[in-house]
Coordinates of C-alpha atoms and ligand atoms in Angstrom, one line a residue:
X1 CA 61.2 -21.0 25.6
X2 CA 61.8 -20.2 29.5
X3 CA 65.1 -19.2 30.1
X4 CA 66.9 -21.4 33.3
X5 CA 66.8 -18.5 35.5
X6 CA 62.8 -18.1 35.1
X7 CA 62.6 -22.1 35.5
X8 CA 64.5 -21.6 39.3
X9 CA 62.3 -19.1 39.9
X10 CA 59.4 -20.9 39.0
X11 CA 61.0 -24.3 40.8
X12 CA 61.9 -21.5 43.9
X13 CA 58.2 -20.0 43.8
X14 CA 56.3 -23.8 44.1
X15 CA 58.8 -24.7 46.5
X16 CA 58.1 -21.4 49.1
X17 CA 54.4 -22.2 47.8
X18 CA 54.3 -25.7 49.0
X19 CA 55.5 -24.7 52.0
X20 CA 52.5 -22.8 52.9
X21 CA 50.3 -23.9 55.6
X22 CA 46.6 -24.0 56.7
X23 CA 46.8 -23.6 60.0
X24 CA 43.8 -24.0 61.8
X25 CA 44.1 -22.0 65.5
X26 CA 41.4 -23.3 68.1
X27 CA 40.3 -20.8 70.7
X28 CA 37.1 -20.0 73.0
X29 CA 37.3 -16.2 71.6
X30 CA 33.2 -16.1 70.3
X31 CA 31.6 -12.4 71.8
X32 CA 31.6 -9.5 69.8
X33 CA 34.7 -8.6 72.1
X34 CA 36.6 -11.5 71.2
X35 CA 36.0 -12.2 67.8
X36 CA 37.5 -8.1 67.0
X37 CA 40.3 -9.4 69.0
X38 CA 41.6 -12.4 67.4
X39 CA 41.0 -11.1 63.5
X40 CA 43.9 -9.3 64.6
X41 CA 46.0 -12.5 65.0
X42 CA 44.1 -14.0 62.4
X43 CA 44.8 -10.8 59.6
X44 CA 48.5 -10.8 60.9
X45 CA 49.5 -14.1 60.4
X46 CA 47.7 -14.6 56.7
X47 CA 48.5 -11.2 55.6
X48 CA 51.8 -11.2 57.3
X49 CA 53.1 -14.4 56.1
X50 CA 52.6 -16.9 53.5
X51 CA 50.4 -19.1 55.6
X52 CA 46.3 -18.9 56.0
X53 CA 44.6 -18.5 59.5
X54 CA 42.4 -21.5 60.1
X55 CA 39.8 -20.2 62.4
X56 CA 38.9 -23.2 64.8
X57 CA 36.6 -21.1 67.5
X58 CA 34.5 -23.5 69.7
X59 CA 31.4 -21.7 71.3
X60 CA 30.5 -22.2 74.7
X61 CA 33.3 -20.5 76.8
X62 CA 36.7 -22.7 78.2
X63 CA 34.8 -25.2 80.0
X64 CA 33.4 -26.5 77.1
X65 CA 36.1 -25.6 74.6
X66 CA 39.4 -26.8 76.9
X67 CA 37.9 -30.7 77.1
X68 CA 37.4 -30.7 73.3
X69 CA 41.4 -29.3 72.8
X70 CA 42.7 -31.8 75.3
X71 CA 40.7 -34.6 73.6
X72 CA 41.5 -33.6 70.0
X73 CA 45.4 -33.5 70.8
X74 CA 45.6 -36.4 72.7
X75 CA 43.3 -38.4 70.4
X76 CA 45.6 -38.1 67.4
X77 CA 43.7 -34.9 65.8
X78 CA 46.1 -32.2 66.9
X79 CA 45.2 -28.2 65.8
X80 CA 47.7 -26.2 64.4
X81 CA 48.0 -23.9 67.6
X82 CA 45.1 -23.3 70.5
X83 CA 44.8 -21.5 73.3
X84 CA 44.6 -22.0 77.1
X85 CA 44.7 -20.0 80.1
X86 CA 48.2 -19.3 81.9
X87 CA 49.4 -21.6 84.1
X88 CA 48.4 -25.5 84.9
X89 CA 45.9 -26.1 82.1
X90 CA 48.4 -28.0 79.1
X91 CA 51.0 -28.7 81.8
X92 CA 49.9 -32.5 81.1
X93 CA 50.1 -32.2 77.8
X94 CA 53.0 -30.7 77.9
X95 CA 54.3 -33.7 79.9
X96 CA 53.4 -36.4 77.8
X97 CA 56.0 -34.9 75.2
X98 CA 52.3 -33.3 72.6
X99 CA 53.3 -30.2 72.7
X100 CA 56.3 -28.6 70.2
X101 CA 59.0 -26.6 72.3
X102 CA 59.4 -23.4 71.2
X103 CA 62.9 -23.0 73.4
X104 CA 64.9 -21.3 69.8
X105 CA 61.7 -18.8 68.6
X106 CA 61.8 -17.7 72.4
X107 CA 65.7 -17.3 72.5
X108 CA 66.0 -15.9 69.1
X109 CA 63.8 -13.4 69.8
X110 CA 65.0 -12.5 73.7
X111 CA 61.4 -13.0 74.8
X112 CA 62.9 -13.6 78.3
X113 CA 64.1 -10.1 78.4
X114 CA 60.7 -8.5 76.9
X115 CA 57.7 -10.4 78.6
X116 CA 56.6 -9.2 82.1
X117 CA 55.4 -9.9 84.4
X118 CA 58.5 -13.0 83.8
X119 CA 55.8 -15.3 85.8
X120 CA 53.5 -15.2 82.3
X121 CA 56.8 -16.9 80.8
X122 CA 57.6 -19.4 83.7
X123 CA 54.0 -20.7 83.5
X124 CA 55.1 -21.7 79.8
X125 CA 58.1 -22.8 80.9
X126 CA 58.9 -26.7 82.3
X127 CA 62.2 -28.0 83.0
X128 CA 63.4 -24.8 81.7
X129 CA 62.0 -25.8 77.9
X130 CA 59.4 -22.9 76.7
X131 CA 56.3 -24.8 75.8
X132 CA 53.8 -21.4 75.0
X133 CA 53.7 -18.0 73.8
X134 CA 52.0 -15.9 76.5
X135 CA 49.2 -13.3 74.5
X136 CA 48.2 -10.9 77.4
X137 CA 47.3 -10.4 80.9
X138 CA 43.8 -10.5 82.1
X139 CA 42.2 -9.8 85.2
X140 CA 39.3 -11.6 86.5
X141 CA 38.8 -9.2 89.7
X142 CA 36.9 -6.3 88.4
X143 CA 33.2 -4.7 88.1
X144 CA 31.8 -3.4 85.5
X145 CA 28.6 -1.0 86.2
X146 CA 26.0 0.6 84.1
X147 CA 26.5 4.9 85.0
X148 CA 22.5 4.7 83.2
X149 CA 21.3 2.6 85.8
X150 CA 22.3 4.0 88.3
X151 CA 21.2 7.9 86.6
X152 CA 18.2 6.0 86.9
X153 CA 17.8 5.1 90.4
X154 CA 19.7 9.0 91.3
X155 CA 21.9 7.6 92.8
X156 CA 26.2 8.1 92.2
X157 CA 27.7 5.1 90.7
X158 CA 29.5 3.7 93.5
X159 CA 32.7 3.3 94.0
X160 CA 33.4 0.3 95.9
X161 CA 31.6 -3.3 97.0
X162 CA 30.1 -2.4 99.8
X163 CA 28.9 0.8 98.1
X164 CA 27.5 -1.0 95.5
X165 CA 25.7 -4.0 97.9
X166 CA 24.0 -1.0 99.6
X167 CA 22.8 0.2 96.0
X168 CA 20.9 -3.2 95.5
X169 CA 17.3 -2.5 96.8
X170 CA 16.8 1.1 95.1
X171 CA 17.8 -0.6 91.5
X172 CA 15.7 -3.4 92.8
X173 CA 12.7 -1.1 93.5
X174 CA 13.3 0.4 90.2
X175 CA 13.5 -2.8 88.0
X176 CA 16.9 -3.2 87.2
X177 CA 18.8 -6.7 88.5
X178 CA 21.8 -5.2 90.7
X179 CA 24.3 -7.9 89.8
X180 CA 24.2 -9.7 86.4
X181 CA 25.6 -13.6 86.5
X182 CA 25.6 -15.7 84.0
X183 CA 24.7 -19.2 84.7
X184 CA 27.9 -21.1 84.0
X185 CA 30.5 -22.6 86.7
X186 CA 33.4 -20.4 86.2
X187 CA 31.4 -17.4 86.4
X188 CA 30.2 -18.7 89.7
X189 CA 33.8 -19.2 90.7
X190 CA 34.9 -15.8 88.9
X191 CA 32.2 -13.8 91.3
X192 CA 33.2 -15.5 94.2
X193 CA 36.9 -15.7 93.7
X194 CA 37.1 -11.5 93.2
X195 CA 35.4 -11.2 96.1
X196 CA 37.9 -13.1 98.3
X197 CA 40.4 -10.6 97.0
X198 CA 38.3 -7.8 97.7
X199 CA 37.0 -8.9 101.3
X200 CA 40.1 -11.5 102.7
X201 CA 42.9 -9.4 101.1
X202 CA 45.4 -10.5 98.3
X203 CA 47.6 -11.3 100.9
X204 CA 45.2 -13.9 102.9
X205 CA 43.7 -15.2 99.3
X206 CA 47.8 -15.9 98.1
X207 CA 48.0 -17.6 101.1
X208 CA 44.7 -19.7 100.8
X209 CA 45.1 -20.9 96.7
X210 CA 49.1 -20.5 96.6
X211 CA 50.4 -21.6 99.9
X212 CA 47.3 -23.6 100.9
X213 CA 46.9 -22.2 103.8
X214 CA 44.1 -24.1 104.8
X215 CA 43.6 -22.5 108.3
X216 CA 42.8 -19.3 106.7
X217 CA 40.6 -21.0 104.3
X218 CA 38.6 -22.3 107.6
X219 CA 39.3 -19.5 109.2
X220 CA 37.0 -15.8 110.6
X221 CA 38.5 -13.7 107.5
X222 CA 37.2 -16.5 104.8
X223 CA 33.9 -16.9 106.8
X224 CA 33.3 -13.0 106.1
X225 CA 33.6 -13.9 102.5
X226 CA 31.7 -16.6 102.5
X227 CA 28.8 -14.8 104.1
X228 CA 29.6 -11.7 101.7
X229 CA 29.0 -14.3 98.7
X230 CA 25.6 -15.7 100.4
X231 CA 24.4 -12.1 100.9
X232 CA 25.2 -11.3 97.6
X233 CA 23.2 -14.2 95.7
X234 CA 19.8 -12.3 96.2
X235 CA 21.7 -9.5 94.5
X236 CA 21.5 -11.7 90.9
X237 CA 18.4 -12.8 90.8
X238 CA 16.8 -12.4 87.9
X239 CA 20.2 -12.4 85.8
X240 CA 18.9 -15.1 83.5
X241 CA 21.8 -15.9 81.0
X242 CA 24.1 -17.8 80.2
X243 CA 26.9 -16.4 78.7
X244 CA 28.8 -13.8 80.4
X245 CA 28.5 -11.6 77.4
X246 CA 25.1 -11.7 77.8
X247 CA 25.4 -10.2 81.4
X248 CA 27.4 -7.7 80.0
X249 CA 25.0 -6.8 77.7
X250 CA 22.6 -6.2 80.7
X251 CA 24.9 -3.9 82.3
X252 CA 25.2 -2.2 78.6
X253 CA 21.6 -1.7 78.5
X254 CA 21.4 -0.4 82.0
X255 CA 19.0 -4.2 82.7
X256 CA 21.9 -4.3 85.3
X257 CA 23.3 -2.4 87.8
X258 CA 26.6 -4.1 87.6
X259 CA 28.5 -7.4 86.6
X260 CA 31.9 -9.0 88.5
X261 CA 33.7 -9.9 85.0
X262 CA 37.4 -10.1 84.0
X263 CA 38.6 -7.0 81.9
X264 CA 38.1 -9.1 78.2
X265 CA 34.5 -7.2 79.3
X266 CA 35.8 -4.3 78.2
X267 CA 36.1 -5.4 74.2
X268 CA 31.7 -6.2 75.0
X269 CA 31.9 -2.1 75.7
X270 CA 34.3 -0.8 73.3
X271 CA 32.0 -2.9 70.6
X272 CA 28.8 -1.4 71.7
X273 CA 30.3 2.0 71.3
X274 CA 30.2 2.7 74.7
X275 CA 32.6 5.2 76.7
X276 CA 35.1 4.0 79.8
X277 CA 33.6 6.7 82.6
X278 CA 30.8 8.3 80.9
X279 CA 28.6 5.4 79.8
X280 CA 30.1 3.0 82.3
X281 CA 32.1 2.6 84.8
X282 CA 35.4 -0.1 86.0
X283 CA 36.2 -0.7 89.4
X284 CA 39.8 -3.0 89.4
X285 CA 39.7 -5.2 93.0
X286 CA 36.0 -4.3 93.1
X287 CA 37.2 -0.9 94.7
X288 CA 38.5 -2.3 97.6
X289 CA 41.8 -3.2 96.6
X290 CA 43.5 -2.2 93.3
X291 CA 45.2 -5.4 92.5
X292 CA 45.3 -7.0 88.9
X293 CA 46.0 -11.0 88.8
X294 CA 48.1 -11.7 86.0
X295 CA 46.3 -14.4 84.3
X296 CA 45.2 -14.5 81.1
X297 CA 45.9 -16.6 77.7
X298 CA 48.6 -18.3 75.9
X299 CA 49.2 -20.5 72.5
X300 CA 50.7 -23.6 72.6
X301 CA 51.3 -25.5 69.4
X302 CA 50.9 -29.6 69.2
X303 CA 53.4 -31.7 68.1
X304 CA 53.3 -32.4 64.3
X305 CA 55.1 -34.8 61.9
X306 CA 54.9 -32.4 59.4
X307 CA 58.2 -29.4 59.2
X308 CA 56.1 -27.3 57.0
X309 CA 53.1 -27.3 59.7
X310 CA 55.8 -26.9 62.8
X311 CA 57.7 -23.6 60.7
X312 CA 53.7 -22.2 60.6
X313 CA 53.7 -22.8 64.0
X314 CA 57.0 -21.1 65.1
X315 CA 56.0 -18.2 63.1
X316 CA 52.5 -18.0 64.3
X317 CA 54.3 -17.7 67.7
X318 CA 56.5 -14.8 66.8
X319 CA 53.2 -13.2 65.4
X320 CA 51.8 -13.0 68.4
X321 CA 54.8 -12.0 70.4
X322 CA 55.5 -9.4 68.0
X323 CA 54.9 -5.4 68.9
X324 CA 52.2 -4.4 66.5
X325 CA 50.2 -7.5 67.1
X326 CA 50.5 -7.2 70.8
X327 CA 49.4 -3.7 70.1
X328 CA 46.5 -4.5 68.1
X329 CA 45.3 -7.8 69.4
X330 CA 45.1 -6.2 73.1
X331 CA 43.6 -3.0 72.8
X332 CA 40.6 -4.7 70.9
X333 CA 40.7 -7.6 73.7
X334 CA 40.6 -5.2 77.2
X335 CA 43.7 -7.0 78.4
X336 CA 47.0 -5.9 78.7
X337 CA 50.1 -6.7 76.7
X338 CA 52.6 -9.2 77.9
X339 CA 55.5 -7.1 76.9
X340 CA 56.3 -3.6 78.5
X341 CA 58.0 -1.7 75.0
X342 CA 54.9 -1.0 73.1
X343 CA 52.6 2.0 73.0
X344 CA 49.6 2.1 74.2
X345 CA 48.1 6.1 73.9
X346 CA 45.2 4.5 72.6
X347 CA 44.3 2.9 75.8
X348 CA 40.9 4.0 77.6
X349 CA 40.1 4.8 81.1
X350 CA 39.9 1.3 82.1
X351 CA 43.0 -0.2 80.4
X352 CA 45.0 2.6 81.7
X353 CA 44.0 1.8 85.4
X354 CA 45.2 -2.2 84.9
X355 CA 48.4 -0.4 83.2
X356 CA 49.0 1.7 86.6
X357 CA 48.1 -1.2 88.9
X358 CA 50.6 -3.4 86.5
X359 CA 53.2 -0.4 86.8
X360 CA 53.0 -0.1 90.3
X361 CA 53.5 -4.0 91.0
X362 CA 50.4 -4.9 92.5
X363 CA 50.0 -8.1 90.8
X364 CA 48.6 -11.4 92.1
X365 CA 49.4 -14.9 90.1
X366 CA 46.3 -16.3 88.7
X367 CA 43.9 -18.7 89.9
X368 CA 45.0 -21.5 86.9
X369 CA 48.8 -20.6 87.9
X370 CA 48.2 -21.3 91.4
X371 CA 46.0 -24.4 91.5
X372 CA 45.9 -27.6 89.5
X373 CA 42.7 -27.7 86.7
X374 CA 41.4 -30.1 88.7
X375 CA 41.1 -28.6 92.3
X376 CA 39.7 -25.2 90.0
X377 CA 37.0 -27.6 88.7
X378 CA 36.1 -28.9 91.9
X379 CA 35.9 -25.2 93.3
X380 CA 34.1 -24.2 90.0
X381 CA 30.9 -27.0 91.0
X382 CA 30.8 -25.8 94.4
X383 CA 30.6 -22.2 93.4
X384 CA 27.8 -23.5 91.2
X385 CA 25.9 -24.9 93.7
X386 CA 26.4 -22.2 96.1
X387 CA 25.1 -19.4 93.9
X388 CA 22.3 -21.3 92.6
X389 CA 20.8 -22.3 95.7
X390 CA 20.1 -20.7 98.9
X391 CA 20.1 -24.1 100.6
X392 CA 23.6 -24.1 100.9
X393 CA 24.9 -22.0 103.9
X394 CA 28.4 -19.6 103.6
X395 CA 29.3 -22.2 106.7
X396 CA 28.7 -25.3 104.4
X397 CA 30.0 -23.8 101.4
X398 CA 33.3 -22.8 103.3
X399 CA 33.9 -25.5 104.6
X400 CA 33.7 -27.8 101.3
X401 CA 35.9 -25.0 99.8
X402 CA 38.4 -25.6 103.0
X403 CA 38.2 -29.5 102.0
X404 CA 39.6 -28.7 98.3
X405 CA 42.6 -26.4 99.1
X406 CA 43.4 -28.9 101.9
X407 CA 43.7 -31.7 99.3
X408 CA 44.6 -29.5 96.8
X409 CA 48.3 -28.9 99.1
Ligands
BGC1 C1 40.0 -15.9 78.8 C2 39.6 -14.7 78.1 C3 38.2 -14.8 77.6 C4 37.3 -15.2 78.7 C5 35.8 -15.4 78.3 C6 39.0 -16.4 79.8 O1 39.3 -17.7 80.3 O2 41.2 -15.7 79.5 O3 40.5 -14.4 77.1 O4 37.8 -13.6 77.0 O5 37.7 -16.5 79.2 O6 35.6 -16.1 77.2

């Protein structure tokens, strides 16, 4: 006969057991790079707590994953947790009262004192309520380049832009595409938008998507870039993907001389075995100006009726705040981690660069902190159009570009 005290236990046991969750996490993490990166979350939270990791990745990169989210959650069908990008993206969601507020988990756990840059916490923040968990801090302004390549041509790697631009008819001559794009809009935008930090500044390109400075926008130092960006297209032909993994691979396999790519290329690397300086090489602010953008990704959580889903939820959070996690997740990821107390020996060459850069302050906000989705997506088909097509001039395409930050202020 079972004795009362096994009974409780038992009773004690179902109950802890019932309150186990499936939590399915929704996310645009599909590369090589990405996918080693979030079975870190993924093992943490199953391993680490009685819940189970529900992997919900959707193929196809943000623009196609973000309209699915949006429409799942405000449909009825909300995730357990998903990802967007710092800054504007769930701030209507947010809004219309679907996301859980995650105010106690960050207070409990002093997050304002740990995170930094603090911005990465303001873009979760509205009307002082903490709506996200901030994961990292990635960088869209760098280039990646293949040392093979360019062993191949005998020539050094270079060492900045316009070293690179000057590279492009001996890889040409030689076979190898100098710049790998691939063919999606905010890739176009990504190119183009590193390239207005490297060329206008990160003073004159805060000015142009923070303060709308649409002058500037019309303006001599924008018109450089613009004609820096129609120069440049001839430099891609030939890069014909679609992913930007794909272009990475290129630069990998020496195909490419080089690829303008946020950091997360650096978990397409580290998978393919291949050494920061020796096999390839990482230029932050395309070697013009060493400045990191703090961008990146954050988890919000959807409203739920159910308290067993929303305690998954809150501890899914604290997961991905936590040290080891932060740790684990980044290093595989190539981004940095949001909080400054963790150790990161294990960095490479490349991840130690965005660390000094970090260190030493020279940070930008990111594009998605600084304008609305909608004004990025307008700027994301003009991009589009511009690198695909010669027909558009740098005059046409700057001004169109003026239009949006002008009705974008
Ligand atoms: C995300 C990165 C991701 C990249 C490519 C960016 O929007 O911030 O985490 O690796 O898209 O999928």
């Amino acid at each position: 006969m079972k004795t009362l005290a096994s009974l409780l236990t038992a009773t004690a046991l179902t109950a802890t057991s019932a309150q186990a969750v499936d939590l399915e996490v929704t996310h645009w993490w599909t590369s090589g790079g990405e996918a080693a990166a979030v079975a870190e979350f993924a093992k943490a939270f199953t391993e680490g707590t009685d819940n189970t990791w529900v992997d919900g990745a959707i193929a196809g990169g943000g623009g196609t994953a973000r309209p699915v989210m949006i429409s799942r959650i405000t449909g009825g069908d909300p995730m357990g947790a998903t990802q967007f990008n710092h800054g504007q993206q769930a701030l209507e969601l947010v809004e219309a009262g679907l996301m859980l507020d995650l105010t106690d988990v960050a207070e409990a756990e002093g997050w304002k004192d740990l995170v930094n840059p603090s911005s990465l916490l303001d873009s979760c923040t509205v009307d002082g309520r903490i709506y996200c968990v901030p994961v990292n801090i990635h960088s869209p302004q760098w280039i990646w380049l293949s040392n093979g390549a360019y062993e191949k041509v005998g020539l050094p790697v270079p060492t900045n832009w316009d070293e690179f631009v000057a590279s492009g008819p001996a890889l040409r001559e030689a076979g190898i595409v100098p710049l790998a794009m691939g063919n999606q809009a905010w890739q176009s935008n990504l190119a183009f938008d590193a390239m207005a930090v490297a060329i206008a500044g990160p003073d004159a390109w805060v000015d142009v998507v923070s303060n709308k400075n649409v002058e500037l926008a019309r303006g001599d130092v924008y018109a450089k870039v613009f004609q820096a960006a129609a120069d440049a297209r001839s430099l891609r032909e030939g890069s014909n993907v679609q992913d930007w993994n794909q272009a990475t691979n290129m630069v990998i396999t020496g195909e490419a001389g080089g690829q303008i790519m946020g950091d997360w290329a650096q978990g397409e690397f580290a998978v393919a075995e291949k050494v920061a300086g020796e096999d390839y090489t990482c230029l932050p602010g395309l070697g013009v100006n060493e400045v990191i953008s703090t961008g990146g990704d954050a988890f919000y959580f959807p409203k739920n009726d159910d308290p067993a889903i929303e305690a998954a939820q809150k501890e899914l959070a604290s997961v991905m705040m936590s040290k080891a996690v932060q740790v684990a997740f980044n290093l595989k990821k190539g981004s940095l981690p949001v909080r400054g107390d963790v150790d990161l020996s294990a960095a490479n060459d490349c991840m130690k660069k965005g660390l000094a850069i970090l260190a030493a302050g020279n940070i930008l906000p990111g594009l998605d902190q600084s304008l609305s989705p909608d004004a990025v997506g307008q700027i994301e088909d003009l991009m589009t159009e511009f690198w695909a097509s010669e027909s558009i001039t740098a005059e046409d395409a700057q001004s169109r570009y003026a239009d949006i930050i002008e009705s974008a202020g």
